[in-house]
Coordinates of C-alpha atoms and ligand atoms in Angstrom, one line a residue:
X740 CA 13.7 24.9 7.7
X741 CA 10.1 25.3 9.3
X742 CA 7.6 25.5 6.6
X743 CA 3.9 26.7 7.4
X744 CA 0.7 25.3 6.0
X745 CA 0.5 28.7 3.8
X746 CA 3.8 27.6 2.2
X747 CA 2.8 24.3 1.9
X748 CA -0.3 25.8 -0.1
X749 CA 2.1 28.1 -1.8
X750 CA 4.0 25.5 -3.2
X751 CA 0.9 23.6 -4.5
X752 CA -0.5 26.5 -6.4
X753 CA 2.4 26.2 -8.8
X754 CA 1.6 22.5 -9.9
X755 CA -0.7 21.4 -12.3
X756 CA -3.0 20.1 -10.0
X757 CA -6.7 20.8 -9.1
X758 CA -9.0 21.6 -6.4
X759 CA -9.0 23.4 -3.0
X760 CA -6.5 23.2 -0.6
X761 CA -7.6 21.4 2.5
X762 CA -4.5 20.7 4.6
X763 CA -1.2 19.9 4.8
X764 CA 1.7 18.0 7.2
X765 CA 4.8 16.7 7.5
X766 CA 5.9 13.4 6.7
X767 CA 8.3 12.5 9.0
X768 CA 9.7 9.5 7.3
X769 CA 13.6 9.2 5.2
X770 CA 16.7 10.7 6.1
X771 CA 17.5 12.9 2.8
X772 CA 14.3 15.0 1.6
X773 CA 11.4 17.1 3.6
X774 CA 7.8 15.7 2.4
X775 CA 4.5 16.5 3.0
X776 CA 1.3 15.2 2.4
X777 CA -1.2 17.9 0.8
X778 CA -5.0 17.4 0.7
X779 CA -7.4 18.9 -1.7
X780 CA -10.8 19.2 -2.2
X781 CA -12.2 18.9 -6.1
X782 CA -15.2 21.3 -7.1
X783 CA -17.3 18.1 -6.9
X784 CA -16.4 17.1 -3.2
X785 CA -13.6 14.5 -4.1
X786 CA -10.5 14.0 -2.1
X787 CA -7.2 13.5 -3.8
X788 CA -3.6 13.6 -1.8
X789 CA -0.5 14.8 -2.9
X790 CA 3.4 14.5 -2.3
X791 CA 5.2 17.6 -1.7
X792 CA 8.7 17.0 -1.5
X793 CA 11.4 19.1 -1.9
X794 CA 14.8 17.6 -2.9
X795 CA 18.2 18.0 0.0
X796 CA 20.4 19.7 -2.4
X797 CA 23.2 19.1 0.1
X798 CA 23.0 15.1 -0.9
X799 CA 21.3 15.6 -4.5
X800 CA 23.6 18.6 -6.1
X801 CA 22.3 18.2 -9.4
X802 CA 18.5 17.9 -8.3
X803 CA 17.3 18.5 -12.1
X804 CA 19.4 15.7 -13.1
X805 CA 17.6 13.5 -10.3
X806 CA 14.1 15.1 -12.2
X807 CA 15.3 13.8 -15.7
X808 CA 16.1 10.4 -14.3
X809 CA 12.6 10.0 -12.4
X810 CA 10.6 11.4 -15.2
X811 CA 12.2 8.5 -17.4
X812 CA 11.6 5.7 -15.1
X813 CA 8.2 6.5 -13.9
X814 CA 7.4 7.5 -17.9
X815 CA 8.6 4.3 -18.7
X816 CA 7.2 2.3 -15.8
X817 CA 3.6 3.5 -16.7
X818 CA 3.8 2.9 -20.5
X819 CA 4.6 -0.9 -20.0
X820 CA 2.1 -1.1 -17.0
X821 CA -0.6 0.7 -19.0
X822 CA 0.2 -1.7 -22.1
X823 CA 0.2 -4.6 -20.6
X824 CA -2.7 -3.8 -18.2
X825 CA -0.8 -5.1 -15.1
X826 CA -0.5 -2.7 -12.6
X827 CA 0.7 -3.8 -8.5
X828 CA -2.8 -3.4 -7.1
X829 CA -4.2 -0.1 -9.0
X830 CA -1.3 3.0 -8.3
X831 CA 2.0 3.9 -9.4
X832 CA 3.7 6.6 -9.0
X833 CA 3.4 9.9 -11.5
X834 CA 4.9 13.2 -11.6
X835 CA 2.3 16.3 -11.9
X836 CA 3.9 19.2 -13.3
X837 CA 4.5 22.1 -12.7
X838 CA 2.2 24.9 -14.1
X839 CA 4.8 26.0 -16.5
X840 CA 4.8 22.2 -17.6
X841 CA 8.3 21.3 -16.0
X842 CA 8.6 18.5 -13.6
X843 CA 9.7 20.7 -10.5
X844 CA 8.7 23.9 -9.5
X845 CA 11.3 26.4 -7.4
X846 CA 9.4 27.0 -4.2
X847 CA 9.2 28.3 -1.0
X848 CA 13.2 29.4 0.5
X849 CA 14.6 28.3 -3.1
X850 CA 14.3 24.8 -2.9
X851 CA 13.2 22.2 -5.5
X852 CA 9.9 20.7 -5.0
X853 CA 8.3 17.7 -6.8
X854 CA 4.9 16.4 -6.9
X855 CA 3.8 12.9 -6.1
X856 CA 0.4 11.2 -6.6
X857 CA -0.4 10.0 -2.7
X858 CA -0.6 6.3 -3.2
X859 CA -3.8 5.7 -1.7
X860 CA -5.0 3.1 0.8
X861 CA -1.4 2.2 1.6
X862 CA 1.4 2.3 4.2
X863 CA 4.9 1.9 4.9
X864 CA 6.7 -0.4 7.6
X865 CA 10.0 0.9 9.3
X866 CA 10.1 -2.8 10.9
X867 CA 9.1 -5.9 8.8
X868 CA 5.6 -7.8 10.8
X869 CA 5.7 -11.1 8.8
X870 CA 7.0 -12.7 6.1
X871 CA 4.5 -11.9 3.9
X872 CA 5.2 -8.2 3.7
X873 CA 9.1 -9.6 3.0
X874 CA 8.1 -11.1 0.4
X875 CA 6.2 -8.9 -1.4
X876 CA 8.2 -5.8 -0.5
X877 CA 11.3 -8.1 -2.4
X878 CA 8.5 -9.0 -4.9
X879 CA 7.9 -5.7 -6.0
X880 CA 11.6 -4.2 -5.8
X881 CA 12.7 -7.6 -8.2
X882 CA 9.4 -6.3 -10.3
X883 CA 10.8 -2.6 -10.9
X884 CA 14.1 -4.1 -11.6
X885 CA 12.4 -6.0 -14.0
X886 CA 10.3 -2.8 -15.5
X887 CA 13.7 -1.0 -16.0
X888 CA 15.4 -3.9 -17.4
X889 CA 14.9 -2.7 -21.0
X890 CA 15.3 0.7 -20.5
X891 CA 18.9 0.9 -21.9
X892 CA 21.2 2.2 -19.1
X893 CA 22.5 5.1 -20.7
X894 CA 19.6 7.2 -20.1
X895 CA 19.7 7.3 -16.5
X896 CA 22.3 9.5 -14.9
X897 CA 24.9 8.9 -12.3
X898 CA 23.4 11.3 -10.0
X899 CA 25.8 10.8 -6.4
X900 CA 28.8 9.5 -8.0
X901 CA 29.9 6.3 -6.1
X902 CA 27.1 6.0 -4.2
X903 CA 26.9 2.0 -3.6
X904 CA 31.1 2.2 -3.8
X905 CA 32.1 0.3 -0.7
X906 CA 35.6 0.8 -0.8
X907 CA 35.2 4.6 -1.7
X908 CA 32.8 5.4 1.3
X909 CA 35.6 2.7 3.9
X910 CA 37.8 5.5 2.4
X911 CA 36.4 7.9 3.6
X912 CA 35.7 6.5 6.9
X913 CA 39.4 6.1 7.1
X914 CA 39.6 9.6 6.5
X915 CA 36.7 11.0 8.5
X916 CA 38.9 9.0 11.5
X917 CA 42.2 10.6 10.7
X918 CA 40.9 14.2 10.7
X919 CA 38.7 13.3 13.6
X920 CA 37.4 16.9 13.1
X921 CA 34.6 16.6 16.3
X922 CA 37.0 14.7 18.5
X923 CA 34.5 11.5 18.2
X924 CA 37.0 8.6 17.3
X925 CA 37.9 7.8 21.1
X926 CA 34.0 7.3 21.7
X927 CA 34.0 4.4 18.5
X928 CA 37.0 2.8 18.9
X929 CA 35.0 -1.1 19.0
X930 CA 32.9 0.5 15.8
X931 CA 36.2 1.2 13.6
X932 CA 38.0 -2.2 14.9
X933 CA 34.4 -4.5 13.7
X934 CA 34.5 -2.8 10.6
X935 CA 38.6 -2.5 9.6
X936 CA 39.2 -6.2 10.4
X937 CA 36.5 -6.9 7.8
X938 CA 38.5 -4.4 5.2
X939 CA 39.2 -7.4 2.6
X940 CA 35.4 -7.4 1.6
X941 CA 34.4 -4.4 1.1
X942 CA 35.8 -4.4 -2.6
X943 CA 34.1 -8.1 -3.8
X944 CA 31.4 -6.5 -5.8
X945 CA 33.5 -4.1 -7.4
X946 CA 36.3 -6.2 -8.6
X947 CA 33.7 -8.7 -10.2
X948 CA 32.4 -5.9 -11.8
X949 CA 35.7 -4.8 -12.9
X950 CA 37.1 -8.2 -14.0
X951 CA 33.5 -8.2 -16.2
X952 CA 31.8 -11.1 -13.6
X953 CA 28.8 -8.9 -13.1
X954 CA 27.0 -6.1 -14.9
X955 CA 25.5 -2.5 -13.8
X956 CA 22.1 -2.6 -14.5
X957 CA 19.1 0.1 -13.6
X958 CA 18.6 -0.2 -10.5
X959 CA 16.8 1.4 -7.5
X960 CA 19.6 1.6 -4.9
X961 CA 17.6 2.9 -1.8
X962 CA 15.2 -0.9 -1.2
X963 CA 14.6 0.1 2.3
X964 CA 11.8 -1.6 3.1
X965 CA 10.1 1.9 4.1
X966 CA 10.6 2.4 0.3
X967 CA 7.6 0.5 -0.6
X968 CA 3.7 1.1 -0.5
X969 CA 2.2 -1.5 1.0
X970 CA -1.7 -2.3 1.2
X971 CA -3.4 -1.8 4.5
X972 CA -6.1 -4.6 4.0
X973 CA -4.5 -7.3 2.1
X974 CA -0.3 -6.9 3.0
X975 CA 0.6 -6.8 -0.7
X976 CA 3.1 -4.2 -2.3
X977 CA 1.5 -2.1 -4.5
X978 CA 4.4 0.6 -5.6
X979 CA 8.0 1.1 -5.4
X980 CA 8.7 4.8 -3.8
X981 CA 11.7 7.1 -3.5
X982 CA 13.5 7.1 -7.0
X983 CA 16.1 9.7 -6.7
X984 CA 18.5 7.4 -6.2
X985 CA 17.7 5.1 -9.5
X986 CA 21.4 4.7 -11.0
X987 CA 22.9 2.5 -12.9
X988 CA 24.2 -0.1 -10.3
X989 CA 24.5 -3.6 -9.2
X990 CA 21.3 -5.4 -8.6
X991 CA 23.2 -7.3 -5.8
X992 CA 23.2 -4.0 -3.6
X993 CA 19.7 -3.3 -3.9
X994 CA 18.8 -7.2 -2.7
X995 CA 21.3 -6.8 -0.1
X996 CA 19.5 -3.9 1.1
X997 CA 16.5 -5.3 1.5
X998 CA 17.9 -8.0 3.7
X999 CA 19.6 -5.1 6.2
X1000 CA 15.9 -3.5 5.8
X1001 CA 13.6 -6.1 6.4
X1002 CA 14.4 -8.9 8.5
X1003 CA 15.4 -7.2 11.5
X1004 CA 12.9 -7.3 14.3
X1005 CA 13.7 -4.0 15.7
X1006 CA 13.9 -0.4 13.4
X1007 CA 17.5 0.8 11.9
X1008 CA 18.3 3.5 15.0
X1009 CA 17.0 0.6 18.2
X1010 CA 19.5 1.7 20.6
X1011 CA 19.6 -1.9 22.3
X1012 CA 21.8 -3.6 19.7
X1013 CA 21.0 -7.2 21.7
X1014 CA 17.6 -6.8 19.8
X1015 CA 19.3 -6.8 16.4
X1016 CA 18.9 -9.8 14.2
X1017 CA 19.3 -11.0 10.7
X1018 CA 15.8 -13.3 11.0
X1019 CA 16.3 -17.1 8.5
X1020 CA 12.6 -16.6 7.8
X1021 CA 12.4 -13.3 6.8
X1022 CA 15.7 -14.2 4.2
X1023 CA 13.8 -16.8 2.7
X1024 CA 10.9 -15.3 2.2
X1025 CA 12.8 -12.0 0.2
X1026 CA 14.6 -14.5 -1.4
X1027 CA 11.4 -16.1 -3.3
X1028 CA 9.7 -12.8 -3.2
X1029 CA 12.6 -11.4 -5.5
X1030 CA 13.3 -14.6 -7.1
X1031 CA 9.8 -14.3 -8.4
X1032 CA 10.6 -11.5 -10.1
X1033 CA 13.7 -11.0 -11.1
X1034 CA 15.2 -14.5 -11.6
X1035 CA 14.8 -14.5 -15.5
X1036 CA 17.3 -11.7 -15.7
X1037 CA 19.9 -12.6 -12.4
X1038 CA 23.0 -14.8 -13.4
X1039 CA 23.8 -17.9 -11.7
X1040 CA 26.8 -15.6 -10.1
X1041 CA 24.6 -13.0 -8.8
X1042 CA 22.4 -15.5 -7.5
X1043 CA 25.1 -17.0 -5.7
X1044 CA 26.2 -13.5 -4.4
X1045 CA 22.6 -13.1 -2.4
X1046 CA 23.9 -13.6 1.1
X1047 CA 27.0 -12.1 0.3
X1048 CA 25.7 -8.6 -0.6
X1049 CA 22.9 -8.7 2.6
X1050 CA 26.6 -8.8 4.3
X1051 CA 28.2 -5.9 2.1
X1052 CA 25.7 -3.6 2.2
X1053 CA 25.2 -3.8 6.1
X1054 CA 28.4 -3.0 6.5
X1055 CA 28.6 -0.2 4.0
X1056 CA 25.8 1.6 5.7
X1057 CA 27.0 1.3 8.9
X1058 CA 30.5 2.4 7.5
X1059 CA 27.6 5.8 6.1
X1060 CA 26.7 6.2 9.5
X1061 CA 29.7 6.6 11.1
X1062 CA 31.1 8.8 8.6
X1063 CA 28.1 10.6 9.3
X1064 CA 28.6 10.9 13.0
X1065 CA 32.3 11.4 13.0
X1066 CA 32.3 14.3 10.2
X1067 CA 29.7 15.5 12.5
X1068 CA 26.1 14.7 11.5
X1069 CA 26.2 16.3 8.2
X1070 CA 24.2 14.1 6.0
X1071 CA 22.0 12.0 7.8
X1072 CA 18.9 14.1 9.7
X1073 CA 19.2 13.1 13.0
X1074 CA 16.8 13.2 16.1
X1075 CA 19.0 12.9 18.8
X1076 CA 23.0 13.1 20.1
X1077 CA 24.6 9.2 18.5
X1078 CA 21.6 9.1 16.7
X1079 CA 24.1 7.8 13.7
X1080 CA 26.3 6.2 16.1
X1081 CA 23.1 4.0 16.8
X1082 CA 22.1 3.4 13.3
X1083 CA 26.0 2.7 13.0
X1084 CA 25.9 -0.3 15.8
X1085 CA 22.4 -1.8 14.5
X1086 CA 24.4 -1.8 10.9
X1087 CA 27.2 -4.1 12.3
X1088 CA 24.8 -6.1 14.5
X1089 CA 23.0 -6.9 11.9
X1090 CA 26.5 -7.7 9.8
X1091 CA 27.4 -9.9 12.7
X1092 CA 24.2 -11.8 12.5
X1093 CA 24.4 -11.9 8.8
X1094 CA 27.9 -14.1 9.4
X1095 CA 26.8 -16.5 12.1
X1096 CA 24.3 -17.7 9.4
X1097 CA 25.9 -17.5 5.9
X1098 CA 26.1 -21.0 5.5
X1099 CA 22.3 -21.3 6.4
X1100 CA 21.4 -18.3 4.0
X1101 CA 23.8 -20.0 1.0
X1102 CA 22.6 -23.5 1.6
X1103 CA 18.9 -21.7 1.3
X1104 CA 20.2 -19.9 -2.0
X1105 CA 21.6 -23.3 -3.3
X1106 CA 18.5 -25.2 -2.9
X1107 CA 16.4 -22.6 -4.7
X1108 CA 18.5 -22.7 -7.5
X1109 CA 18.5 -26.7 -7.8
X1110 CA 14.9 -26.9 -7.4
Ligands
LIG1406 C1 18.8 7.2 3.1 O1 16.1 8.8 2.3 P1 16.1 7.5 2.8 O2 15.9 7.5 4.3 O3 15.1 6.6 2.1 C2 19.9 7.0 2.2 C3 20.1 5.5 1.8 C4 20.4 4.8 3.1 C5 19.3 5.0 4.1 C6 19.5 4.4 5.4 C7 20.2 9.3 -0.8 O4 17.6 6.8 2.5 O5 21.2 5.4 1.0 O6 20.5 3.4 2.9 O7 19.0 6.4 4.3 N1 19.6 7.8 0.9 C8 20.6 8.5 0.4 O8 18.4 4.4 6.2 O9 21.7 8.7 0.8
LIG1407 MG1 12.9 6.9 1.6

């Protein structure tokens, strides 16, 4: 889809926003959605920025379903923030409406589109630079899980069924292999022997969900480290980003993703897999970042079950990835030819590194949770 700056003015004329329109561009950031940033000018000369972002209906098939579940969180995010006056450096994230009062407008080729507040003075990292922005990106992703604790879990939908389902997406792996439909599988042979030989975890999580060990909780389920607003000047998170995803889930896979996100040195698709590495300093410091927050609602088990899931989760998205590339690059957008096939060998890099230093990452665990 190639979208002009007309459109892109277009589509802000149907939300209840105000001012000129000053310009507009892509955000070339995330895998799933097409965003732009929208500037406007107010009658008395102010700047304000705003999200476009219209909603992949290929991943998201119920994007109204997505709407209800964002309008809930955010709602409910901003009522306790408001209340209790504590807000993560000034911002969070609101919804404007549409002019007709709805939370999306239909725009430009058909497609959803929502509208963000621009979260000002603020950027995103694709690659972790210390450990201070690890610890406050896991600071602020144990925070939200902390906001939506109390908001009971029935009033968010399942909006991508089995989405952090390990087993379910090695399934499907399996299956993408066997049909083999873009004659790929002779080019990942290594890629599908790394990840079958490690076939007897992918179901851990689940089954101590199953045998009642763990619980689903709200959670966020996409804690890419790109996923959070961070401040320019002072390195501290000030929002949690990209909700489309918030599901009930396992607050395991959402610390486990910030491990695979922030502590590598080089960015998800680094086509020298050499460079990949699961960085002791960088665990630590997410560990006490989201320890900070969200250890007065964790169990001892989950707690236990840190390293583990920085493990799982690697492997599950680069388990995604492959799918991806071997079903023939039908989910992920991609930049280049392999670009999943690279995201795919960073993943189990990254899993490898993860396993030459589990007893390092445990013993870490353990002494936090004697001290
Ligand atoms: C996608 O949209 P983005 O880039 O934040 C994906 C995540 C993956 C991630 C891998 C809805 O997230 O699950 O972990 O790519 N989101 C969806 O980079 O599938
Ligand atoms: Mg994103």
């Amino acid at each position: 889809m190639s979208i002009r700056k007309d459109d892109i003015a277009g589509i802000g004329s149907q939300f209840a926003i105000n001012g000129i329109f000053v310009e507009g561009e892509e955000v070339q950031s995330g895998h799933i959605n097409t965003t732009y940033l929208a500037t406007y000018r107010n009658e008395d000369g102010e700047i304000r920025r705003y999200i476009f972002q219209r909603i992949n209906e290929n991943v998201f098939s119920e994007p109204l379903v997505v709407m209800k579940n964002i309008e809930r969180v955010t709602n409910h995010i901003n009522r306790k923030v408001f209340r209790k006056k504590r807000d993560f450096g000034g911002q969070t994230l609101n919804l404007y409406p549409g002019k007709d009062g709805r939370n999306c407008i239909v725009g430009v080729f058909g497609g959803i589109w929502r509208c963000y507040n621009y979260i000002e003075g603020c950027r995103t990292y694709d690659v972790v630079e210390n450990t201070r922005q690890a610890y406050q990106a896991a600071k602020a992703f144990g925070a939200f899980q902390d906001l939506v604790s109390d908001l009971p879990i029935e009033k968010v939908e399942v909006t991508i069924p089995g989405f952090h389902d390990t087993p379910r997406r090695y399934a499907r792996l399996i299956a993408a292999m066997k049909s083999d439909a873009c004659d790929r599988v002779k080019d990942v042979q290594k890629e599908i022997d790394f990840i079958t030989s490690r076939e007897s975890i992918v179901g851990v999580l689940l089954d101590h969900l199953a045998a009642g060990r763990l619980i689903e909780r709200v959670t966020h389920n996409d804690t890419k480290l790109n996923n959070v607003m961070i401040d320019e000047q002072t390195d501290e998170a000030v929002c949690v980003i990209d909700l489309d995803t918030v599901m009930p889930g396992l607050a395991l896979y959402d610390f486990g993703d910030l491990i695979r996100g922030a502590t590598s040195p080089v960015a998800e698709d680094e086509p020298d897999t050499s460079k990949v590495e699961m960085r002791l300093p960088m665990f630590e410091a997410i560990v006490e970042g989201y320890l900070e927050t969200a250890a007065s609602f964790l169990t001892p088990l989950e707690i236990d079950l840190l390293p583990f899931s920085a493990k799982l989760i690697s492997l599950e998205t680069g388990i995604r990835f492959l799918t991806d590339y071997l079903e023939g690059d039908k989910y992920f957008r991609i930049h280049r030819d392999s670009h999943n096939l690279d995201r795919c060998k960073t993943q189990l890099a990254l899993v490898k590194s993860i396993e030459d230093q589990e007893d390092k990452m445990l013993n870490f665990v353990k002494k936090w949770q004697r001290a």
